[in-house]
Coordinates of C-alpha atoms and ligand atoms in Angstrom, one line a residue:
M1 CA 0.0 0.0 0.0
L2 CA 1.2 3.5 -0.8
Y3 CA 1.4 6.4 1.6
K4 CA -0.4 8.4 -1.2
E5 CA -3.6 6.4 -0.5
L6 CA -3.5 7.4 3.1
V7 CA -3.0 11.0 2.2
E8 CA -6.1 10.8 0.0
V9 CA -8.0 9.7 3.1
Y10 CA -6.5 12.5 5.2
E11 CA -7.7 14.9 2.5
K12 CA -11.2 13.5 2.4
L13 CA -11.4 13.7 6.2
T14 CA -10.4 17.3 6.3
S15 CA -12.9 18.2 3.6
T16 CA -15.9 17.3 5.8
S17 CA -16.9 18.3 9.3
S18 CA -19.6 15.6 9.6
K19 CA -18.6 13.0 12.1
L20 CA -20.7 10.4 10.3
E21 CA -19.0 11.1 7.0
K22 CA -15.6 10.8 8.6
R23 CA -16.6 7.5 10.1
D24 CA -17.7 6.2 6.7
I25 CA -14.5 7.4 5.0
L26 CA -12.4 5.6 7.6
S27 CA -14.6 2.5 7.7
D28 CA -14.3 2.1 3.9
F29 CA -10.5 2.6 4.1
F30 CA -10.0 0.1 6.9
L31 CA -11.5 -2.6 4.7
V32 CA -8.8 -2.2 2.1
V33 CA -5.7 -1.7 4.4
P34 CA -3.7 -4.9 4.4
D35 CA -3.4 -6.6 7.8
D36 CA 0.4 -6.3 8.1
V37 CA 0.2 -2.5 8.1
L38 CA -3.3 -2.1 9.7
P39 CA -2.0 -1.3 13.2
F40 CA 0.5 1.2 11.9
V41 CA -1.9 2.9 9.5
T42 CA -4.5 3.1 12.3
G43 CA -2.0 5.0 14.5
L44 CA -1.2 7.4 11.6
L45 CA -4.9 8.1 11.2
A46 CA -5.2 8.9 14.9
G47 CA -2.1 11.1 14.6
Y48 CA 0.7 9.1 16.3
V49 CA 3.5 6.8 15.1
F50 CA 3.9 4.7 18.2
P51 CA 1.3 4.4 21.0
K52 CA 2.6 6.7 23.7
W53 CA 3.0 4.0 26.3
T54 CA 5.7 2.2 24.3
E55 CA 9.3 3.2 24.9
K56 CA 9.6 4.2 21.2
E57 CA 9.5 7.8 20.0
L58 CA 10.8 9.6 17.0
G59 CA 12.3 12.5 18.9
I60 CA 12.2 14.9 16.0
G61 CA 11.4 18.5 16.8
P62 CA 10.6 21.4 14.5
K63 CA 14.2 22.6 14.4
L64 CA 15.5 19.3 13.1
L65 CA 12.8 19.1 10.5
L66 CA 13.5 22.6 9.2
K67 CA 17.2 21.6 8.9
V68 CA 16.2 18.5 6.8
I69 CA 13.9 20.4 4.5
S70 CA 16.4 23.2 4.0
K71 CA 19.1 20.7 3.2
I72 CA 17.0 18.9 0.5
T73 CA 15.4 22.0 -1.0
G74 CA 18.3 24.4 -0.8
I75 CA 15.9 27.0 0.7
A76 CA 17.2 28.8 3.8
E77 CA 15.7 27.7 7.1
E78 CA 14.6 31.3 7.9
K79 CA 12.6 31.3 4.6
I80 CA 10.9 28.0 5.4
E81 CA 10.1 29.4 8.9
E82 CA 8.5 32.3 7.2
Y83 CA 6.3 30.0 5.1
V84 CA 5.3 28.2 8.4
Y85 CA 4.4 31.5 10.1
S86 CA 2.5 32.9 7.2
S87 CA 0.3 29.7 6.9
G88 CA 0.1 29.2 10.6
D89 CA 0.8 25.5 10.1
F90 CA 4.0 23.6 10.0
G91 CA 2.8 21.1 7.5
E92 CA 1.7 23.7 5.0
G93 CA 4.9 25.7 5.3
I94 CA 6.9 22.6 4.5
E95 CA 4.6 21.7 1.7
K96 CA 5.3 25.1 0.2
A97 CA 9.0 24.5 0.4
I98 CA 8.9 21.1 -1.2
E99 CA 6.5 22.4 -3.9
Q100 CA 9.2 24.9 -5.0
K101 CA 11.8 22.2 -5.2
K102 CA 9.5 19.9 -7.1
Q103 CA 9.2 22.4 -9.9
Q104 CA 12.9 21.9 -10.6
T105 CA 13.2 18.1 -10.2
F106 CA 11.3 15.2 -11.7
F107 CA 11.6 12.5 -9.1
D108 CA 9.0 9.9 -9.2
I109 CA 9.7 7.7 -6.2
K110 CA 6.6 6.3 -4.4
I111 CA 6.5 6.1 -0.7
D112 CA 5.3 2.7 0.4
I113 CA 3.7 2.3 3.8
I114 CA 6.0 -0.6 4.8
Y115 CA 9.0 1.5 3.8
L116 CA 7.6 4.3 6.0
M117 CA 7.0 1.9 8.9
D118 CA 10.6 0.6 8.7
L119 CA 12.0 4.1 8.4
F120 CA 10.2 5.3 11.6
E121 CA 11.4 2.2 13.4
K122 CA 14.9 3.0 12.5
V123 CA 14.6 6.6 13.4
S124 CA 13.2 5.7 16.8
A125 CA 16.1 3.4 17.4
Y126 CA 18.4 6.4 17.3
G127 CA 17.1 7.9 20.5
G128 CA 19.9 9.8 22.2
K129 CA 22.2 12.7 21.4
G130 CA 24.8 12.3 18.6
S131 CA 22.2 10.5 16.6
Q132 CA 21.0 13.5 14.8
D133 CA 23.1 12.8 11.7
K134 CA 21.4 9.4 11.2
K135 CA 17.9 10.9 11.7
I136 CA 18.7 13.7 9.2
K137 CA 19.9 11.0 6.7
Y138 CA 16.6 9.0 7.0
L139 CA 14.4 12.1 6.9
S140 CA 16.2 13.5 3.9
E141 CA 15.6 10.3 2.1
L142 CA 11.9 10.4 3.0
F143 CA 11.2 14.0 2.2
S144 CA 13.1 13.8 -1.1
A145 CA 10.7 11.2 -2.2
A146 CA 7.6 13.0 -0.9
S147 CA 5.2 15.0 -3.0
P148 CA 4.3 18.4 -1.5
V149 CA 1.0 17.2 -0.1
E150 CA 2.7 14.0 1.3
A151 CA 5.3 16.3 2.9
R152 CA 2.5 18.3 4.6
Y153 CA 1.0 15.2 6.3
L154 CA 4.4 13.6 7.0
S155 CA 5.6 16.7 8.9
R156 CA 2.3 16.9 10.8
T157 CA 2.7 13.3 11.8
I158 CA 6.3 13.6 12.8
L159 CA 5.6 16.7 14.9
E160 CA 2.4 15.1 16.3
Q161 CA 0.3 18.0 15.0
M162 CA -2.2 16.0 12.9
R163 CA -5.4 17.9 12.5
T164 CA -7.6 15.6 10.4
G165 CA -10.2 15.3 13.1
A166 CA -9.9 11.5 13.2
A167 CA -10.3 11.6 16.9
E168 CA -10.2 8.3 19.0
G169 CA -14.0 8.2 19.1
I170 CA -14.5 8.4 15.4
I171 CA -11.9 5.7 14.8
L172 CA -13.7 3.5 17.2
D173 CA -17.0 4.2 15.4
A174 CA -15.4 3.3 12.1
I175 CA -13.9 0.1 13.4
S176 CA -17.3 -0.9 14.8
K177 CA -18.9 -0.1 11.4
F178 CA -16.5 -2.0 9.1
S179 CA -16.3 -5.0 11.5
E180 CA -20.0 -5.0 12.3
I181 CA -19.0 -5.5 16.0
P182 CA -21.2 -3.4 18.4
R183 CA -19.5 -0.1 19.4
K184 CA -19.7 -1.1 23.1
E185 CA -17.6 -4.2 22.6
V186 CA -15.0 -2.3 20.5
E187 CA -14.8 0.4 23.1
K188 CA -14.4 -2.1 25.9
A189 CA -11.5 -3.8 24.2
Y190 CA -10.0 -0.4 23.6
L191 CA -10.3 0.6 27.3
L192 CA -8.5 -2.6 28.2
T193 CA -5.6 -2.2 25.7
N194 CA -5.2 1.5 24.7
D195 CA -4.1 0.5 21.3
L196 CA -6.3 1.5 18.4
G197 CA -4.1 -0.4 15.9
L198 CA -4.5 -3.7 17.8
I199 CA -8.3 -3.1 18.1
A200 CA -8.6 -2.5 14.3
L201 CA -6.6 -5.7 13.6
Y202 CA -8.6 -7.9 16.1
S203 CA -11.9 -6.5 15.0
K204 CA -11.1 -7.6 11.5
K205 CA -10.6 -11.1 12.8
G206 CA -14.0 -11.0 14.4
A207 CA -15.9 -10.5 17.6
D208 CA -14.6 -13.7 19.3
E209 CA -11.0 -12.7 18.7
L210 CA -11.6 -9.2 19.9
S211 CA -13.2 -10.3 23.1
K212 CA -10.0 -12.2 24.0
L213 CA -8.2 -8.9 24.4
T214 CA -7.9 -8.2 28.1
V215 CA -5.8 -6.4 30.7
T216 CA -2.2 -7.2 30.0
V217 CA 1.0 -6.4 31.9
G218 CA 2.9 -3.8 29.9
R219 CA -0.2 -2.1 28.4
P220 CA -1.4 0.7 30.7
L221 CA -5.1 1.3 31.3
K222 CA -6.6 4.7 31.5
P223 CA -7.0 5.5 35.1
M224 CA -10.4 5.6 36.8
L225 CA -11.2 9.1 38.0
A226 CA -13.3 10.8 40.5
Q227 CA -16.2 13.3 40.5
I228 CA -16.4 16.2 43.0
A229 CA -18.6 15.5 45.9
G230 CA -20.8 18.5 46.9
S231 CA -20.3 17.6 50.5
I232 CA -19.5 14.6 52.7
E233 CA -23.2 14.2 53.4
S234 CA -24.2 14.2 49.8
A235 CA -21.4 11.7 49.0
L236 CA -22.9 9.4 51.6
K237 CA -26.2 9.5 49.9
D238 CA -24.7 8.4 46.6
I239 CA -22.5 5.7 47.9
E240 CA -23.8 2.6 49.6
E241 CA -20.7 1.1 51.1
P242 CA -18.2 4.0 51.5
E243 CA -14.5 3.6 51.9
M244 CA -12.5 6.7 52.6
E245 CA -8.9 7.2 51.5
V246 CA -6.5 10.1 51.9
K247 CA -6.3 12.1 48.7
Y248 CA -2.6 12.5 48.2
D249 CA -1.4 15.5 46.2
G250 CA 1.1 14.0 43.9
A251 CA 1.1 12.2 40.6
R252 CA -0.8 9.1 39.7
I253 CA 1.2 6.1 38.6
Q254 CA 0.4 2.6 37.3
V255 CA 2.9 -0.1 38.1
H256 CA 3.2 -3.1 35.8
K257 CA 5.3 -6.1 37.0
S258 CA 6.1 -9.3 35.1
G259 CA 8.9 -11.4 36.6
A260 CA 11.9 -9.2 37.1
K261 CA 10.6 -6.5 34.8
I262 CA 8.8 -3.5 36.2
K263 CA 7.4 -0.6 34.2
I264 CA 5.9 2.6 35.6
F265 CA 3.3 4.6 33.6
S266 CA 2.0 8.1 34.2
R267 CA -1.6 9.2 34.2
R268 CA -1.1 10.1 30.5
L269 CA 0.0 6.5 29.9
E270 CA 3.6 7.5 29.2
N271 CA 6.4 5.2 30.3
I272 CA 8.1 7.0 33.1
T273 CA 10.1 4.1 34.6
E274 CA 13.4 5.8 34.1
A275 CA 12.4 9.0 35.9
L276 CA 11.7 7.1 39.2
P277 CA 14.8 4.9 39.9
E278 CA 14.4 4.8 43.6
V279 CA 10.7 4.0 43.5
L280 CA 11.5 1.3 41.0
S281 CA 14.2 -0.4 43.1
E282 CA 11.9 -0.2 46.1
L283 CA 9.1 -1.8 44.1
E284 CA 11.4 -4.7 43.2
I285 CA 11.4 -5.6 46.9
T286 CA 7.9 -4.6 47.7
L287 CA 5.8 -6.4 45.1
I288 CA 5.5 -10.1 45.9
P289 CA 3.5 -11.6 43.0
E290 CA 5.1 -12.6 39.8
T291 CA 2.7 -10.5 37.8
I292 CA 0.8 -7.6 39.1
I293 CA -0.7 -4.2 38.0
C294 CA -1.3 -1.7 40.7
E295 CA -1.9 2.0 41.1
G296 CA -0.9 4.6 43.5
E297 CA 0.1 8.2 44.0
V298 CA 3.7 9.4 44.2
V299 CA 4.3 12.2 46.7
A300 CA 7.4 14.3 47.1
Y301 CA 8.8 15.1 50.5
K302 CA 11.1 18.0 51.4
D303 CA 12.7 18.3 54.9
G304 CA 10.4 15.5 56.1
K305 CA 7.2 17.4 55.0
I306 CA 5.0 16.9 52.0
A307 CA 6.3 19.1 49.2
P308 CA 4.1 20.8 46.7
F309 CA 2.9 18.8 43.7
Q310 CA 5.2 20.7 41.4
Y311 CA 8.2 18.8 42.9
V312 CA 6.8 15.5 41.8
L313 CA 6.2 16.8 38.3
R314 CA 9.7 18.0 38.1
R315 CA 10.9 14.5 38.9
L316 CA 8.6 13.0 36.2
R317 CA 10.0 15.4 33.6
R318 CA 13.5 14.1 34.3
K319 CA 13.1 11.7 31.4
Y320 CA 13.6 14.7 29.1
Q321 CA 15.6 17.1 31.2
I322 CA 17.8 14.9 33.3
S323 CA 20.7 17.3 33.7
E324 CA 18.6 20.2 34.9
I325 CA 17.3 18.4 38.0
S326 CA 20.1 18.6 40.5
E327 CA 18.3 18.6 43.8
K328 CA 17.3 15.4 45.4
I329 CA 13.6 15.1 46.0
P330 CA 12.7 12.0 48.0
L331 CA 9.5 10.4 47.0
K332 CA 7.0 8.0 48.6
L333 CA 4.4 5.9 46.9
F334 CA 1.0 5.3 48.3
L335 CA -0.8 2.3 46.6
F336 CA -4.6 2.2 46.5
D337 CA -5.7 -0.2 43.8
C338 CA -4.8 -3.5 42.1
L339 CA -6.0 -4.3 38.5
L340 CA -4.4 -7.6 37.8
I341 CA -2.8 -10.3 39.8
E342 CA -0.9 -13.4 38.5
N343 CA -2.3 -12.6 35.0
K344 CA -5.9 -12.5 36.2
S345 CA -7.7 -9.2 35.5
L346 CA -9.3 -7.8 38.7
I347 CA -11.1 -4.9 37.1
D348 CA -14.5 -6.6 37.4
S349 CA -13.9 -7.4 41.1
P350 CA -15.2 -5.1 43.8
L351 CA -12.8 -2.5 45.2
K352 CA -13.0 -4.3 48.6
E353 CA -11.5 -7.4 47.1
R354 CA -8.9 -5.5 45.0
R355 CA -7.7 -3.7 48.1
N356 CA -7.4 -6.9 50.1
I357 CA -5.5 -8.6 47.3
L358 CA -3.2 -5.5 47.2
I359 CA -2.5 -5.7 50.9
S360 CA -1.5 -9.3 50.7
S361 CA 0.7 -8.6 47.6
I362 CA 3.1 -6.1 49.1
K363 CA 5.7 -5.8 51.8
E364 CA 5.2 -2.3 53.0
S365 CA 8.3 -0.2 53.5
E366 CA 9.2 3.4 54.4
I367 CA 8.9 4.4 50.7
V368 CA 6.1 2.2 49.4
K369 CA 3.0 2.0 51.6
M370 CA -0.8 1.4 51.3
A371 CA -2.8 4.6 51.0
E372 CA -4.3 5.3 54.4
N373 CA -8.0 4.5 54.6
K374 CA -11.0 4.3 56.9
I375 CA -14.3 2.5 56.7
S376 CA -17.2 4.4 58.2
K377 CA -20.7 5.7 57.4
D378 CA -20.7 8.2 60.2
P379 CA -20.4 11.8 58.8
S380 CA -18.6 13.1 61.9
E381 CA -16.0 10.3 61.7
I382 CA -15.5 11.0 58.0
K383 CA -15.2 14.7 58.7
E384 CA -12.5 13.9 61.3
F385 CA -10.7 11.8 58.8
Y386 CA -10.9 14.7 56.3
N387 CA -9.6 17.2 58.8
K388 CA -6.7 15.0 59.7
S389 CA -5.8 14.5 56.1
I390 CA -5.8 18.3 55.5
A391 CA -3.8 18.9 58.6
E392 CA -1.2 16.5 57.4
G393 CA -0.8 18.5 54.2
H394 CA -2.9 16.3 51.9
E395 CA -5.4 17.5 49.3
G396 CA -8.5 16.0 50.9
I397 CA -10.1 12.6 50.8
M398 CA -11.6 10.2 48.3
I399 CA -14.9 8.5 49.1
K400 CA -15.1 5.3 47.1
D401 CA -17.8 2.7 46.7
Y402 CA -16.3 -0.4 48.2
L403 CA -18.5 -2.6 46.0
S404 CA -17.6 -0.9 42.7
Q405 CA -15.7 -2.3 39.8
Y406 CA -12.7 -0.6 38.2
Q407 CA -13.9 1.5 35.3
P408 CA -10.9 2.5 33.1
G409 CA -11.0 6.1 32.0
A410 CA -14.4 6.8 33.6
R411 CA -15.1 9.8 35.8
G412 CA -18.2 8.3 37.4
K413 CA -20.0 8.5 40.7
K414 CA -18.2 5.5 42.2
W415 CA -15.2 7.6 43.3
L416 CA -15.9 11.0 44.8
K417 CA -13.4 13.6 45.9
V418 CA -13.7 16.1 48.7
K419 CA -10.9 18.7 48.2
R420 CA -9.8 21.6 50.3
T421 CA -9.4 24.0 47.4
L422 CA -12.0 25.7 45.3
E423 CA -12.8 24.1 42.0
T424 CA -10.1 24.9 39.5
L425 CA -10.0 24.5 35.7
D426 CA -7.2 22.8 33.7
L427 CA -6.7 25.0 30.7
V428 CA -4.4 25.1 27.8
I429 CA -2.0 28.0 27.0
I430 CA -2.8 28.9 23.4
G431 CA -0.9 32.2 23.1
A432 CA 1.3 34.6 25.0
E433 CA 3.1 37.9 25.0
W434 CA 6.7 38.6 25.8
G435 CA 7.0 40.7 28.9
E436 CA 8.5 44.1 29.4
G437 CA 11.3 45.3 31.7
R438 CA 12.2 42.7 34.3
R439 CA 9.9 40.3 32.6
K440 CA 11.4 40.7 29.2
K441 CA 12.8 37.2 29.1
W442 CA 9.5 35.6 30.0
L443 CA 6.4 34.8 28.1
S444 CA 4.3 36.6 30.6
S445 CA 0.8 37.4 29.5
L446 CA -0.7 34.0 28.9
L447 CA -3.8 33.4 26.8
L448 CA -5.8 30.5 28.1
G449 CA -7.9 28.2 25.9
I450 CA -10.7 25.8 26.8
R451 CA -11.5 22.7 24.8
D452 CA -14.8 22.5 22.8
D453 CA -16.5 19.3 21.7
E454 CA -14.5 19.2 18.5
G455 CA -11.2 19.4 20.2
K456 CA -10.6 23.1 19.4
F457 CA -9.2 25.4 22.0
L458 CA -11.1 28.6 22.4
P459 CA -9.9 31.6 24.4
I460 CA -11.4 32.0 27.9
G461 CA -9.1 34.4 29.6
K462 CA -5.7 36.0 30.0
V463 CA -3.4 35.8 33.0
A464 CA -0.4 37.9 33.7
T465 CA -0.1 38.2 37.4
G466 CA 0.2 36.0 40.4
L467 CA 2.9 33.7 39.0
S468 CA 6.2 33.2 40.9
D469 CA 9.5 33.9 39.0
D470 CA 10.2 30.2 39.1
L471 CA 6.8 29.4 37.5
F472 CA 7.3 32.1 34.8
T473 CA 10.8 30.6 34.0
E474 CA 9.4 27.1 33.9
I475 CA 6.4 28.1 31.7
T476 CA 8.6 30.1 29.3
E477 CA 11.0 27.2 28.9
Q478 CA 8.1 24.8 28.0
L479 CA 6.3 27.3 25.7
T480 CA 9.3 28.5 23.6
P481 CA 9.6 25.4 21.5
L482 CA 5.8 25.5 20.8
I483 CA 5.8 29.0 19.2
L484 CA 3.9 28.7 15.9
E485 CA 3.8 32.4 15.0
E486 CA 5.3 35.6 16.4
K487 CA 3.9 39.0 15.6
G488 CA 5.6 41.8 17.6
K489 CA 5.4 40.7 21.1
T490 CA 2.5 38.3 20.6
V491 CA 3.0 34.7 20.0
T492 CA 0.6 31.9 18.9
L493 CA 1.4 28.5 20.4
V494 CA 0.8 24.9 19.7
P495 CA -1.9 24.0 22.3
K496 CA 0.0 21.6 24.5
I497 CA 0.8 22.9 27.9
V498 CA -2.0 22.5 30.5
V499 CA -2.1 24.7 33.5
E500 CA -4.4 24.5 36.6
V501 CA -6.2 27.8 37.0
L502 CA -7.9 29.2 40.0
Y503 CA -10.4 32.1 39.6
D504 CA -13.0 33.9 41.5
E505 CA -15.9 33.3 39.1
I506 CA -16.9 32.2 35.7
Q507 CA -18.8 34.8 33.7
H508 CA -20.7 34.8 30.5
S509 CA -18.8 37.0 28.1
P510 CA -19.0 37.9 24.4
K511 CA -15.3 39.0 24.6
Y512 CA -13.9 35.6 24.1
E513 CA -14.8 33.0 21.5
S514 CA -15.6 30.4 24.2
G515 CA -18.5 32.6 25.4
F516 CA -17.0 32.6 29.0
A517 CA -14.5 34.7 30.8
L518 CA -12.7 34.0 34.1
R519 CA -12.7 36.7 36.8
F520 CA -9.2 37.1 38.4
P521 CA -7.6 33.9 36.9
R522 CA -4.4 32.7 38.7
V523 CA -2.1 29.9 37.4
L524 CA -1.5 27.5 40.2
R525 CA 0.8 25.0 38.5
V526 CA 1.7 23.4 35.2
R527 CA -0.2 20.1 34.8
D528 CA 2.6 18.0 33.2
D529 CA 0.6 15.0 33.9
K530 CA -2.2 16.1 31.5
D531 CA -2.4 16.3 27.8
A532 CA -4.2 19.1 26.1
Y533 CA -6.9 16.6 25.4
D534 CA -7.3 15.8 29.1
S535 CA -7.9 19.5 29.9
D536 CA -11.3 20.8 30.9
T537 CA -14.1 21.4 28.4
I538 CA -16.6 24.1 27.8
S539 CA -19.3 21.9 29.2
R540 CA -17.3 21.6 32.4
A541 CA -17.1 25.5 32.5
Y542 CA -20.8 25.6 31.9
E543 CA -21.5 23.1 34.8
I544 CA -19.4 25.3 37.2
Y545 CA -21.1 28.4 35.9
E546 CA -24.5 26.8 36.6
S547 CA -23.5 25.7 40.1
Q548 CA -22.2 29.2 40.9
E549 CA -25.5 30.6 39.9
K550 CA -27.1 28.5 42.6
T551 CA -24.5 29.4 45.4
F552 CA -24.1 33.1 44.7
Ligands
LIG1 P1 -8.3 14.9 40.2 O1 -7.0 15.0 39.5 O2 -8.6 16.1 41.0 O3 -9.4 14.6 39.2 O4 -8.3 13.7 41.2 C1 -8.0 12.4 40.9 C2 -6.6 12.1 41.2 O5 -6.3 12.1 42.6 C3 -6.1 10.8 40.8 O6 -5.8 10.7 39.4 C4 -4.9 10.5 41.6 O7 -3.8 11.0 41.0 C5 -5.1 11.4 42.8 N1 -5.3 10.6 44.1 C6 -4.7 10.9 45.3 N2 -5.0 10.0 46.2 C7 -5.8 9.1 45.7 C8 -6.5 8.0 46.2 N3 -6.4 7.6 47.4 N4 -7.3 7.3 45.3 C9 -7.4 7.7 44.0 N5 -6.8 8.7 43.5 C10 -6.0 9.5 44.3

């Protein structure tokens, strides 16, 4: 199969905004994709080369790509950058550069999907530094063979900026349609494996084969999440057999052990094993079973006290910025759930059983412990547990239904959270302005975007004050590589960095495209554990807006 055929599908997908039409385009295409490349092609349609939980990544940024395109077209990097800025899209900028070159040459090499798959494998094998030359060699070969439109999509794929609108949900719809397997079954298999390519392939084999896919060590599951409880009393009305746990303020991790091999995944399903060496070595002693998947919260300690959440995130980021982290930040892990034991899935077992299995599966230590819990139905006892948790510096408590099953990825009513802070919104930084005077080196005025149903990020507010110097430095470092366009002091950014924002009130406002504005927004922290697509949505803002109406 040729890459050209995939590009035709991308083009068809962009030409319609109808979800049903997109589904049908994909479904027809899935039927003709050969099995040996089906998983790979499915990933490309969803906008990624490797599922993010694998250890593989291309590791190619905009700078390297510009270098390659400049090398093969003979056009200066600055000129290509101009094309990118004027079109507002990397892919289109590169397409324009390649177009100019093609007018002079008459290459007619066709890019085959298997060739592309092998090439990406090879590029990902050259992970570290000093490998740039090899990556440039492979990419030059690829882009020399690409037609302008192919170059547009290849660069979007490589930079993970695909905008065809083939969101996860539509791909699942299409898989269900072409395989004639009910959507629910397709979705269930996906929730258990987090691999669209695998789901496409197994669905082609039939419903029986698909139903064999289950929780597997090495493939992270989307974490089960909690809703906010209005109050302890209302939570007790919703939950029949409540179990309370301390809500630790750190980062959620999922630990997968098979024999001597242990992997740690983040809430975003990234493999972060290398970032947590001391937790890893402690887990080697703590986890008794041969195979187990368990979950917990990693918390940072400084001078014996719980340190702000930001410290944990700095540790998790170490995978990418190892040298910059010099200080030693001791961590502890509090485990609270168990999803598989000795290769048997536990997600359909009640929490009570999962927790008991977990207790008998670990040897607690100073670093790895069970999350503290309490069983009670008495509001005053629960309040006492909550007060103690807050006094110890934690975020609040979780009230969980002891009889509930584990629902991957669901934010249902089986887990409720009671937090000390006001409700915050996780928003995406979509633009910024360079500061003045002392703030000159910082992107200081930040434009916040909120996600709509189609995955677009619409402005909801600006924030310029209330950030510490450290936070400005950190945010600027993270935003600079994401600059898409720069006009005077104003920059447009790839929507990627999620920040937790506190505000006094949400107001209706025609000023911003989202229809809402935040009163006195303050950035609390960067949410490195969240993708732009995990950020809060306009419907969430609407819910909060509605609940304010009632309380004010
Ligand atoms: P939130 O991020 O506010 O939606 O709260 C859910 C997060 O709380 C989870 O993803 C965990 O990272 C964290 N958390 C802390 N303690 C617990 C606990 N005992 N049980 C479940 N989640 C917890």
